[in-house]
Coordinates of C-alpha atoms in Angstrom, one line a residue:
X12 CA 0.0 0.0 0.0
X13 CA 3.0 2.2 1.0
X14 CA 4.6 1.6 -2.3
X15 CA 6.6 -0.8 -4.0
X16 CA 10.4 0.0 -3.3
X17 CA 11.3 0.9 -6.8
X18 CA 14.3 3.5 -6.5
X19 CA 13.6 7.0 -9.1
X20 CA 17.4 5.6 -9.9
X21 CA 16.1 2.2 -12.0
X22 CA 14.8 4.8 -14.0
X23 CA 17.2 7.4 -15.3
X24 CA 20.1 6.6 -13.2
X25 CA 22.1 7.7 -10.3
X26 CA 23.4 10.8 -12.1
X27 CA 20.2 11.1 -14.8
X28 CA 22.6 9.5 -17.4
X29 CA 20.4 6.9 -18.6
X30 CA 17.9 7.3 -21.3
X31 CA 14.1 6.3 -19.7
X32 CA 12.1 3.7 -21.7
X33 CA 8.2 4.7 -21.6
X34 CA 5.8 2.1 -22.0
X35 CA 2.2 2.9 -21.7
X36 CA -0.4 0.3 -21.9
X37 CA -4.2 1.7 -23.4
X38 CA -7.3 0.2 -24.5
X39 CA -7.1 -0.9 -28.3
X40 CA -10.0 0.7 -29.2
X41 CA -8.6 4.4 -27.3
X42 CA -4.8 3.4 -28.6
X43 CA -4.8 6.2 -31.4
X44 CA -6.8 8.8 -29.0
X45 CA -3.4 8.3 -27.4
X46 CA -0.6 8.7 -30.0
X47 CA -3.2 12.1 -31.7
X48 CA -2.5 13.3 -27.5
X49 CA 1.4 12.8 -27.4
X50 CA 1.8 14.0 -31.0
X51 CA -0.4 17.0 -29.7
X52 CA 1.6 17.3 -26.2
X53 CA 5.0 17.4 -28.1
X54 CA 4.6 18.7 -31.5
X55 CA 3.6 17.0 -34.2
X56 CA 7.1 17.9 -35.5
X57 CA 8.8 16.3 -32.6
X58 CA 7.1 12.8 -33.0
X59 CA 8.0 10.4 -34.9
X60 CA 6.7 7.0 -35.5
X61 CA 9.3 3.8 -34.9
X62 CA 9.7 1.7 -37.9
X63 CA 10.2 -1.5 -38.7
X64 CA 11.9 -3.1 -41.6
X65 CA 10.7 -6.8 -42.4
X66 CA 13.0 -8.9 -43.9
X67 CA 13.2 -12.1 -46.0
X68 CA 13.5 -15.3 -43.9
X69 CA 15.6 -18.8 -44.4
X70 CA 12.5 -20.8 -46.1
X71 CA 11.6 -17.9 -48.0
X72 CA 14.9 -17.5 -49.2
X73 CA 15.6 -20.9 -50.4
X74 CA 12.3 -20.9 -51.9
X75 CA 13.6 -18.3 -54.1
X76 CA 16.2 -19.9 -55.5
X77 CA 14.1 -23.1 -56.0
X78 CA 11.8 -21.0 -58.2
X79 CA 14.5 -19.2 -60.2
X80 CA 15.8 -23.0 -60.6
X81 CA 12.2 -23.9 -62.4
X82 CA 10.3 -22.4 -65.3
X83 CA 6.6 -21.4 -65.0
X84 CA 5.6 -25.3 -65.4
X85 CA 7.7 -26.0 -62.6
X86 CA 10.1 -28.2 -64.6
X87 CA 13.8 -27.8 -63.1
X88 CA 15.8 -25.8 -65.8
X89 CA 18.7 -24.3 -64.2
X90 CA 19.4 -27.5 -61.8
X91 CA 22.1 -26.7 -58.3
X92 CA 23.1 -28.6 -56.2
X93 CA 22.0 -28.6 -52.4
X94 CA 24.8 -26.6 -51.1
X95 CA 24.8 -24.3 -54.1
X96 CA 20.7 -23.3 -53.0
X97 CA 22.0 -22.6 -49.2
X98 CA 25.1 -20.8 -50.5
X99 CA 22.4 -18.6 -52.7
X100 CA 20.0 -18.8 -49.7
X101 CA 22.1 -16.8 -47.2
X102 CA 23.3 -13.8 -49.4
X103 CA 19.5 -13.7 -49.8
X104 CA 18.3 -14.3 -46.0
X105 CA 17.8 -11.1 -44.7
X106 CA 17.4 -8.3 -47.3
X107 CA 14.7 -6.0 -46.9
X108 CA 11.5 -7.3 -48.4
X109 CA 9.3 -4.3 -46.7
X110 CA 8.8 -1.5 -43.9
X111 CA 6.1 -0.9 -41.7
X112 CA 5.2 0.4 -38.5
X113 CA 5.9 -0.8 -34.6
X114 CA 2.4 -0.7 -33.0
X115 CA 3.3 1.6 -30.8
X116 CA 7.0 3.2 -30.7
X117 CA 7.4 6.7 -30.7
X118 CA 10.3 8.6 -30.9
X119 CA 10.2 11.7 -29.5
X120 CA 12.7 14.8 -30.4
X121 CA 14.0 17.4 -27.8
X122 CA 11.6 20.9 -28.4
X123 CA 15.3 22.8 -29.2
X124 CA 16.5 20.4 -31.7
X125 CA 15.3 19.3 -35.0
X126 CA 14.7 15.2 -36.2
X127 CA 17.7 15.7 -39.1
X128 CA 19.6 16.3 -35.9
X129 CA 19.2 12.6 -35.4
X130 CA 18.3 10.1 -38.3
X131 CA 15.8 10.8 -41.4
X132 CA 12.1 10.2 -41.8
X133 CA 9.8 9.4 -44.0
X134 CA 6.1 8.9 -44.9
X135 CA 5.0 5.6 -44.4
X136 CA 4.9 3.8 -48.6
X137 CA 6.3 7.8 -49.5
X138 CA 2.7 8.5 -48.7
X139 CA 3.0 12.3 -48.8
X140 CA -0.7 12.4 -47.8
X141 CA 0.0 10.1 -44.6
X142 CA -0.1 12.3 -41.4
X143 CA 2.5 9.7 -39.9
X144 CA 6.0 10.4 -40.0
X145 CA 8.8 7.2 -39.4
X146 CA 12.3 6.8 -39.0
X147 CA 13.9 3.3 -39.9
X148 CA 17.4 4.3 -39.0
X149 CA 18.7 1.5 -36.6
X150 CA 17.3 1.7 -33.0
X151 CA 20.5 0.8 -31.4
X152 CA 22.4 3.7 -33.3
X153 CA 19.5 6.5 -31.2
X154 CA 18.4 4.6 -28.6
X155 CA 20.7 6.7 -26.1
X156 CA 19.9 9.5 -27.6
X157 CA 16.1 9.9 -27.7
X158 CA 13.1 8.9 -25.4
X159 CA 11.1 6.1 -26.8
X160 CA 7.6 5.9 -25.9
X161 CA 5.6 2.5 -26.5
X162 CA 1.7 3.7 -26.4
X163 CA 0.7 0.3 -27.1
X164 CA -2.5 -1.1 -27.5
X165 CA -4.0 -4.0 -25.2
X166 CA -6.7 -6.2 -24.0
X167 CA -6.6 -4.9 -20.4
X168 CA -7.6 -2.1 -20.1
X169 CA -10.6 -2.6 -22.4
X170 CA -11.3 -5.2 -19.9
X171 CA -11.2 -2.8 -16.8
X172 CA -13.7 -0.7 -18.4
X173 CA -16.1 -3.4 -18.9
X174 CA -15.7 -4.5 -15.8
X175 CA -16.5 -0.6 -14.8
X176 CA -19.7 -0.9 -16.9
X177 CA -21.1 -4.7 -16.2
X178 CA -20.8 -4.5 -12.0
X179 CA -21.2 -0.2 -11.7
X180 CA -17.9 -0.6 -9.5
X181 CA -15.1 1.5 -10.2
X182 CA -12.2 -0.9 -10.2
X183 CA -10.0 1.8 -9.5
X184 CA -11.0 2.0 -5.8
X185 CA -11.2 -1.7 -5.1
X186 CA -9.1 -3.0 -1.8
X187 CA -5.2 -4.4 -3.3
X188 CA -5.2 -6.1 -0.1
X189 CA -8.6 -8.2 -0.2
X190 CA -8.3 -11.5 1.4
X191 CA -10.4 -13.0 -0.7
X192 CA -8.9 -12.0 -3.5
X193 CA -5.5 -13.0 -2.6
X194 CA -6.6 -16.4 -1.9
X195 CA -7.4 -17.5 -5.9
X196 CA -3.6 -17.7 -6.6
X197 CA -2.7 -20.0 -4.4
X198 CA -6.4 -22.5 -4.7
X199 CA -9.8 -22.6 -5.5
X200 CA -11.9 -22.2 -2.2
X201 CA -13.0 -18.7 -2.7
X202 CA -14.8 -19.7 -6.0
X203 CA -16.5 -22.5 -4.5
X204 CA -15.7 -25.1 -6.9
X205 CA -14.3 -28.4 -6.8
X206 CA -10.4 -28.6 -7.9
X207 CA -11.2 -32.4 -9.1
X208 CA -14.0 -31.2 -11.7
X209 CA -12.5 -28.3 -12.7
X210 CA -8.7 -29.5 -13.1
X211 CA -7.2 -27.0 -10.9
X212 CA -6.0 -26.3 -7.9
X213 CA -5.4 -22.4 -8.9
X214 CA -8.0 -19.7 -9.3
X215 CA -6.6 -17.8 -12.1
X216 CA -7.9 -18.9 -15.0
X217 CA -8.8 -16.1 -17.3
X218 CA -6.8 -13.4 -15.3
X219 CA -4.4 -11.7 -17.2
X220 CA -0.1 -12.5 -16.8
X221 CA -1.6 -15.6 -14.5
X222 CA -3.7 -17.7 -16.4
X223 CA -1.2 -19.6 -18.7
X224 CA -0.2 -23.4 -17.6
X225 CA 3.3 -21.7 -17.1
X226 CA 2.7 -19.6 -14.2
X227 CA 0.3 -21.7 -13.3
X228 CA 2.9 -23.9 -11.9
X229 CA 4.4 -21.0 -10.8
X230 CA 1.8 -20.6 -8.2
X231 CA 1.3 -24.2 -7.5
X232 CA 5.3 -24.1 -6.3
X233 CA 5.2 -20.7 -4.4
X234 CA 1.7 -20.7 -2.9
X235 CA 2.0 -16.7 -2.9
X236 CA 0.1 -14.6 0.4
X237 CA 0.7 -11.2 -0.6
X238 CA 1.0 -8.5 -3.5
X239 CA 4.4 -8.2 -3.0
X240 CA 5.2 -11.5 -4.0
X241 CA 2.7 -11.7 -6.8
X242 CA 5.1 -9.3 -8.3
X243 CA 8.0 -11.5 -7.7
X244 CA 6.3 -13.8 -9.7
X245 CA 5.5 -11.8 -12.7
X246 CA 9.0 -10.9 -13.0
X247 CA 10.3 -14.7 -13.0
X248 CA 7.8 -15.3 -15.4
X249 CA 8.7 -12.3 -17.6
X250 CA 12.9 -12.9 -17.5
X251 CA 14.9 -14.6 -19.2
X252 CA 16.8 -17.9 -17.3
X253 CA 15.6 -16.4 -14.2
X254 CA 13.1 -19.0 -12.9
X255 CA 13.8 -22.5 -14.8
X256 CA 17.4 -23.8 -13.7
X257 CA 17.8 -20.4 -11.2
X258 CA 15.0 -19.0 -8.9
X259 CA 13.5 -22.7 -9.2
X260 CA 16.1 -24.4 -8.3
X261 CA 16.9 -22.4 -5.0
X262 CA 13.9 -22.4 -4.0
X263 CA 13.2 -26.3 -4.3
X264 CA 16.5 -26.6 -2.9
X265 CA 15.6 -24.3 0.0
X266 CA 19.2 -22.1 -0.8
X267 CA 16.9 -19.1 -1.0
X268 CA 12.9 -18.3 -0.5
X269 CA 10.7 -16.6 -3.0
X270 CA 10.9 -13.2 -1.1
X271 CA 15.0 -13.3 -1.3
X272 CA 15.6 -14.7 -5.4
X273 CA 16.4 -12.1 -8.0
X274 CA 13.1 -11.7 -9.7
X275 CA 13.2 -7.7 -11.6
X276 CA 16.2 -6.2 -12.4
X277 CA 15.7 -3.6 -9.4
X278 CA 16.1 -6.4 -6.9
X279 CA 20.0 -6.8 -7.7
X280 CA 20.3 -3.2 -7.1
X281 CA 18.7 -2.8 -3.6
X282 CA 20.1 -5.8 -2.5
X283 CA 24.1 -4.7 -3.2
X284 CA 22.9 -1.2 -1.6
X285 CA 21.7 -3.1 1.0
X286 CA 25.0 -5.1 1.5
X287 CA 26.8 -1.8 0.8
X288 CA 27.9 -2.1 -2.3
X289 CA 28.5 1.9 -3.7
X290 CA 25.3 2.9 -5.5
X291 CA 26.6 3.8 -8.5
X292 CA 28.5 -0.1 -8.5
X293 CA 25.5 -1.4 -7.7
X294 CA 23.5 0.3 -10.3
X295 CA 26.0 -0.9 -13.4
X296 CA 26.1 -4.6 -11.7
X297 CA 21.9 -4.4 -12.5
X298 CA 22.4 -3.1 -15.8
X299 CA 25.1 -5.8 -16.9
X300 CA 22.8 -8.6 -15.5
X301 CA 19.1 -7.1 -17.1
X302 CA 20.4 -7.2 -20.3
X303 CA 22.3 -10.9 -20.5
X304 CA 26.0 -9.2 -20.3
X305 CA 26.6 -11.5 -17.0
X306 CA 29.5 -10.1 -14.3
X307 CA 33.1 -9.1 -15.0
X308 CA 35.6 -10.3 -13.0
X309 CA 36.1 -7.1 -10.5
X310 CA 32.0 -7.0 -10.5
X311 CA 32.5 -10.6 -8.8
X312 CA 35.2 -9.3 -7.0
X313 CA 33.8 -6.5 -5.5
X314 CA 30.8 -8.3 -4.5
X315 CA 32.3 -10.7 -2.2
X316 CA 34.3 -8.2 -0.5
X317 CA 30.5 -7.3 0.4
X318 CA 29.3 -10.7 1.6
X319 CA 27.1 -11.3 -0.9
X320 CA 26.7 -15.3 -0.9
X321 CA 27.6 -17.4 -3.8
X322 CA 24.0 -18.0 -4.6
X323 CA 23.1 -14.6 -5.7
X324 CA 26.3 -14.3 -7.8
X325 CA 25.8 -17.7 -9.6
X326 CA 22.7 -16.2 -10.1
X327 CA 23.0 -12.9 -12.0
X328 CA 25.4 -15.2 -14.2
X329 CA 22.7 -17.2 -15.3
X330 CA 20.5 -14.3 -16.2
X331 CA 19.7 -13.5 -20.1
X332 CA 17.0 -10.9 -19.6
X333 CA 15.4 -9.3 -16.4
X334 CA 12.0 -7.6 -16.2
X335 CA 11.2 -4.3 -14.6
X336 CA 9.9 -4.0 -11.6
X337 CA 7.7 -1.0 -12.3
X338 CA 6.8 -3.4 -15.8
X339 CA 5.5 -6.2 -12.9
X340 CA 3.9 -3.7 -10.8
X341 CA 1.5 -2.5 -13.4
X342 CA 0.8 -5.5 -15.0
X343 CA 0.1 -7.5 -11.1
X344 CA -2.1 -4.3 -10.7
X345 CA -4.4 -4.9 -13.4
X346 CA -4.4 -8.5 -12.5
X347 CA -5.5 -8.4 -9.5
X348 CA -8.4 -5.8 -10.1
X349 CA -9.4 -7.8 -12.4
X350 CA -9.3 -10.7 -10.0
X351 CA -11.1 -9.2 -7.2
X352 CA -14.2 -8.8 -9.5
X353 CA -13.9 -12.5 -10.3
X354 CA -14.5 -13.4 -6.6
X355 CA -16.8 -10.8 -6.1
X356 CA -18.4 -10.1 -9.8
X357 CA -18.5 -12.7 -11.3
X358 CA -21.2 -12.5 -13.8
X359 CA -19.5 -9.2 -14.7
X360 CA -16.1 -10.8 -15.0
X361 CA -16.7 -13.9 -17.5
X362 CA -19.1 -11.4 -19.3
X363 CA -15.6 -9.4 -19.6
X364 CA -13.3 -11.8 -20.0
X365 CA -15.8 -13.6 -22.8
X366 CA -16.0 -10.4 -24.7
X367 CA -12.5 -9.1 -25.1
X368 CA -10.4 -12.5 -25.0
X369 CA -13.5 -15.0 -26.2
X370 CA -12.5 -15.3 -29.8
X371 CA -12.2 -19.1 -29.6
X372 CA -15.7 -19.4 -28.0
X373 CA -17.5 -22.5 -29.4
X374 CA -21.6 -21.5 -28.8
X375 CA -22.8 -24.3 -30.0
X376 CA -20.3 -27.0 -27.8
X377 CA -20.6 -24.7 -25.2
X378 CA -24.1 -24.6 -25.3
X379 CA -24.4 -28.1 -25.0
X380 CA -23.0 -28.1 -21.1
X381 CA -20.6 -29.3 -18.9
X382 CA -20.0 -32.4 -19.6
X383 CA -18.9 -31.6 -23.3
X384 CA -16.5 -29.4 -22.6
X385 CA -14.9 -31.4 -20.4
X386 CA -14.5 -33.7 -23.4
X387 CA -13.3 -31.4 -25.5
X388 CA -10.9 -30.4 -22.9
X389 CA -9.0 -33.9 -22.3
X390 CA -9.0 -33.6 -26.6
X391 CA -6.9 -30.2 -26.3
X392 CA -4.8 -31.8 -23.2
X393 CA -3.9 -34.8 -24.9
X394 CA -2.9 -33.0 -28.1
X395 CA 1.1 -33.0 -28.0
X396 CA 1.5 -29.9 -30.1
X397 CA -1.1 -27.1 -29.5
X398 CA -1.1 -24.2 -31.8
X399 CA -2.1 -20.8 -30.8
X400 CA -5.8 -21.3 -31.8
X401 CA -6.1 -24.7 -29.5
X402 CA -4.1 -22.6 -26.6
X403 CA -6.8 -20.0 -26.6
X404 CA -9.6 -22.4 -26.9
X405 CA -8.1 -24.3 -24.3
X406 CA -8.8 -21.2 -21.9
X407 CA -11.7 -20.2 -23.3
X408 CA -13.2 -23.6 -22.7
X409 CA -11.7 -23.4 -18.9
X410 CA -13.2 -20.2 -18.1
X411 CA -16.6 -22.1 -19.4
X412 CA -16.0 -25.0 -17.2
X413 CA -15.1 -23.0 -14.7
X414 CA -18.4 -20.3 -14.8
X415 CA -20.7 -23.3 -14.9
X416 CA -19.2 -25.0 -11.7
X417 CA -19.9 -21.9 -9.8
X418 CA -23.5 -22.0 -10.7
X419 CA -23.9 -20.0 -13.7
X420 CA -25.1 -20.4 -17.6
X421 CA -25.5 -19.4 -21.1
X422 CA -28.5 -18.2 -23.0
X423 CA -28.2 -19.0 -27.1
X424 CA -28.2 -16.1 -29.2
X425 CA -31.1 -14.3 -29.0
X426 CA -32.2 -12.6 -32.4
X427 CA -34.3 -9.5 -30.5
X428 CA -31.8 -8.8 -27.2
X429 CA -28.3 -10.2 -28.3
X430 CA -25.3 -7.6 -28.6
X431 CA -23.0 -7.8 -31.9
X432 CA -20.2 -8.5 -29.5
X433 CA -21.0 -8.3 -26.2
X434 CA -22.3 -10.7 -23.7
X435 CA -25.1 -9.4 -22.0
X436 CA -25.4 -10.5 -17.8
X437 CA -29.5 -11.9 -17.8
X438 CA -30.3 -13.0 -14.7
X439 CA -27.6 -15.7 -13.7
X440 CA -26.9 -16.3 -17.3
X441 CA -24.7 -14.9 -20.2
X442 CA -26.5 -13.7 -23.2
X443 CA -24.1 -14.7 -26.5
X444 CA -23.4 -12.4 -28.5
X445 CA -23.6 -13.0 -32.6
X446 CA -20.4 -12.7 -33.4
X447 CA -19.2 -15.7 -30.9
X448 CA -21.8 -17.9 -33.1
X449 CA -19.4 -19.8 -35.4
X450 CA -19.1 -18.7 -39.0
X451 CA -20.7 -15.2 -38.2
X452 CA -17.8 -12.5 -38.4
X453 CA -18.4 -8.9 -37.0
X454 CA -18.9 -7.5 -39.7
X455 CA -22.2 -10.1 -40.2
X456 CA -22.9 -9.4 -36.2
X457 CA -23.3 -5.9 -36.6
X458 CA -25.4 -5.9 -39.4
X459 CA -27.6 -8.3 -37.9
X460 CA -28.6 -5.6 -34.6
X461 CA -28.3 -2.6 -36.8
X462 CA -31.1 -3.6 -39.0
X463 CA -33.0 -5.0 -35.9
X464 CA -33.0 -1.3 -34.7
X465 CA -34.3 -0.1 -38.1
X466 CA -37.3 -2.8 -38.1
X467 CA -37.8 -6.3 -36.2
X468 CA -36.7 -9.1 -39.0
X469 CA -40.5 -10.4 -40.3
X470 CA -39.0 -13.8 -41.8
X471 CA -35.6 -15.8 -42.6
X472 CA -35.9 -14.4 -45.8
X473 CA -36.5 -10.6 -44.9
X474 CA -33.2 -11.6 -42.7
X475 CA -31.1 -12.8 -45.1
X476 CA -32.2 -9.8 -47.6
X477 CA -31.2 -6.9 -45.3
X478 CA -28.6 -8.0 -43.0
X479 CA -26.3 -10.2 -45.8
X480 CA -26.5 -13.3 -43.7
X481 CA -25.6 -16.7 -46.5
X482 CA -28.0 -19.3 -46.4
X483 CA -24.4 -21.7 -44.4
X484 CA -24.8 -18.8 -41.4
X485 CA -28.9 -19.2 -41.7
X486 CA -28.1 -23.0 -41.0
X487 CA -25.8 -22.2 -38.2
X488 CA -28.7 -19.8 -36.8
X489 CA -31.2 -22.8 -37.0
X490 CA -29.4 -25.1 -35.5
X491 CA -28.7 -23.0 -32.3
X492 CA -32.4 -22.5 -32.4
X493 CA -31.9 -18.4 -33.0
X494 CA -34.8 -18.2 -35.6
X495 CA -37.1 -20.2 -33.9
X496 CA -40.8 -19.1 -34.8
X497 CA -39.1 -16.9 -37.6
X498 CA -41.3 -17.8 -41.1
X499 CA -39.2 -18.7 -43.8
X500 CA -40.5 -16.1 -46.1
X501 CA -43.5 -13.2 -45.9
X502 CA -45.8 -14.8 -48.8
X503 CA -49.1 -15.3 -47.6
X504 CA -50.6 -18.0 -49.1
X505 CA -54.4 -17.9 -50.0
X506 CA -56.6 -20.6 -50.2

């Protein structure tokens, strides 16, 4: 409550030599709200959008020379041998193939100097019309020179404000210290489900930075009790070789506890303060460690004349990449908000969490209960190698699970109430929305409720005509039972 311990120092360093990196996290749909504000707050002349350069990749490469090795039949008329392709290949791997934009970097000039100062710009595709301006001159040749803020674009905080909207609570002024709360990461008891039925032994499923199998385990291992070591684990989770093989291991082999192991880069630093290690020491020791460099030998040195144990030097060895504290801070921050409306909300949270992250959502296996998503479920866990869409349905499908065991359901579609894309909280149910009905895009969805405002669809027919819905989605639509008492055309027949 009193703050987090993260030193001003992390930031721009002891003597303000160190160039601060900005990242801001805001709702997709605000995101470029955000970046018209920044460009406004600055000077449109004093930011400039990061860019990116995409170049050609290894398969792509030798698929290049394959096809200059064929004619337009595909018949082989300028035959090489294998190590002739890959010596071909690799002058070709990694030339420029096109630019773009980063989602969110933005460079931003000092008021009394001008961009030529530092690298060149450009419109994005020499758009002169574009009101975006981008420099692709390499990052690491500016990166100590100019601020770079990421005004990035996320699920979050979109979230948050539905949560806002759903339960009338501001999440803003929930307690970060609710019991309750707390308890989900470490079991199940505050939801009042069964671990057995629902295959865990966590709460988190569906909260953001917690709800992958990864730091899943995490939990499991560390059974965390308070914020502070929420944020510890969002850190391991973040790094780089800083839980699996180092953290892990001390902890199983009761060297060090969860509270003492380097988790964020500022726990190196306060810890060789601490010890009294000189600040400024202590601050480059961090910096060498965050970013994979490991210790020099008078880094070593100097930290045993200190009494720092073995442990913690073996560790920052091991390290590749560390995450920010203040990175861990805000990220645990939104969790747990988010979390405290699942024990206490939540109707309001899986209406939420279904909206903004539901894109797998199955309606119609969904709809049929329990029992059929649990099969699906053992499916997805016995599949060796999940892609991303099997990952997400795999959560998606949880979350389902999980919303039923606590005494909850879902409504089909309904043609007169539904939202495009929002679930709607009716009674102890979920309304689906359209677009969650498989085969119906948004595009489809919104059609579909803005010509319901106009005028109440009269017939499948009168449907079909006005919203653009195929007769494959019309099938879909009968199946879940959507146009039930819905004639199939407006003819009256007269006999």
């Amino acid at each position: 409550k009193a703050g987090q311990d993260i030193p001003f120092e992390v930031f721009m360093g002891f003597e303000g030599d160190k160039v601060p990196d900005i990242d801001l996290n805001f709702s997709g749909e605000y995101q470029e709200r955000a970046h018209k504000f920044i460009e406004e707050l600055f000077g449109k002349s004093h930011v400039f959008r990061a860019g990116t350069i995409s170049t050609i990749a290894d398969r792509s490469a030798i698929g290049y020379v394959r096809a200059y090795m064929e004619d337009k039949n595909g018949n082989i008329v300028n035959p090489l041998n294998p190590a002739e392709q890959e010596r071909l290949a690799m002058y070709v791997t990694g030339v420029k193939r096109t630019t773009g934009q980063h989602p969110g970097g933005l460079m931003i000039v000092p008021s009394e100097y001008d961009i030529h100062d530092f690298t060149p710009y450009q419109h994005p595709a020499n758009d002169k019309k574009s009101g975006v301006y981008t420099t692709h001159f390499a990052y690491e040749a500016i990166h100590d020179d100019l601020v770079k803020l990421d005004a990035l674009g996320h699920d979050d905080p979109t979230m948050i404000k539905l949560l806002h909207e759903y339960s009338g609570v501001d999440p803003m002024t929930i307690p970060m210290d609710d019991k309750a709360t707390m308890s989900i990461f470490s079991s199940v008891k505050a939801l009042g489900v069964d671990p057995e039925e629902l295959g865990t032994d966590v709460g988190t499923i569906g909260i953001p930075e917690f709800g992958t199998d990864f730091v899943m385990g995490m939990l499991r291992e560390t059974k965390p009790k308070t914020f502070a070591e929420l944020v510890r684990i969002s850190g391991l989770s973040h790094g780089t070789d800083v839980w699996l093989g180092n953290a892990q291991t001390l902890i199983e082999k009761k060297i060090a506890t969860l509270s003492e192991v380097i988790s964020c880069r500022d726990d190196i630093m306060i810890y060789l303060i601490h010890k009294g290690v000189p600040p400024s020491s202590a601050f480059k020791i961090m910096e060498n460690v965050r970013k994979g460099k490991g210790l020099k030998e008078e880094e070593e040195k100097l930290m045993r004349e200190y009494n720092v144990p073995e442990w913690f030097i073996e560790s920052c060895k091991k390290i590749k990449y560390l995450f920010p504290k203040a990175h861990a801070v805000a990220y645990v921050s939104m969790a747990f908000r988010i979390a405290y409306f699942k024990v206490h909300y939540p109707l309001a949270f899986y209406a939420a969490f279904f909206s903004t992250k539901g894109d797998e959502f199955d309606a119609e296996l969904i709809l049929k209960g329990k029992e059929a998503i649990k099969k699906r479920l053992v499916e997805l866990n016995n599949s060796p190698k999940k892609d991303v869409k099997e990952k997400n349905e795999e959560k998606v499908l949880e979350a389902a699970l999980e919303m039923i065991l606590r005494g909850f359901g879902f409504k089909k579609p309904d043609l007169r109430r539904s939202h495009y894309s929002r679930f709607i909280i009716d009674g102890k149910d979920l309304l689906i929305p359209f677009n969650k009905i498989h085969g119906i895009g948004d595009n489809v969805a919104k059609s579909i409720v803005q010509q319901r405002e106009v005028k109440m669809f009269t017939s499948i027919e009168d449907l079909m005509t006005r919203a653009k819905v195929t007769k494959a989605q019309v099938e879909v639509l009968k199946r879940l039972g959507v146009l039930d008492g819905l004639p199939e055309t407006d003819q009256a027949f007269l006999f």
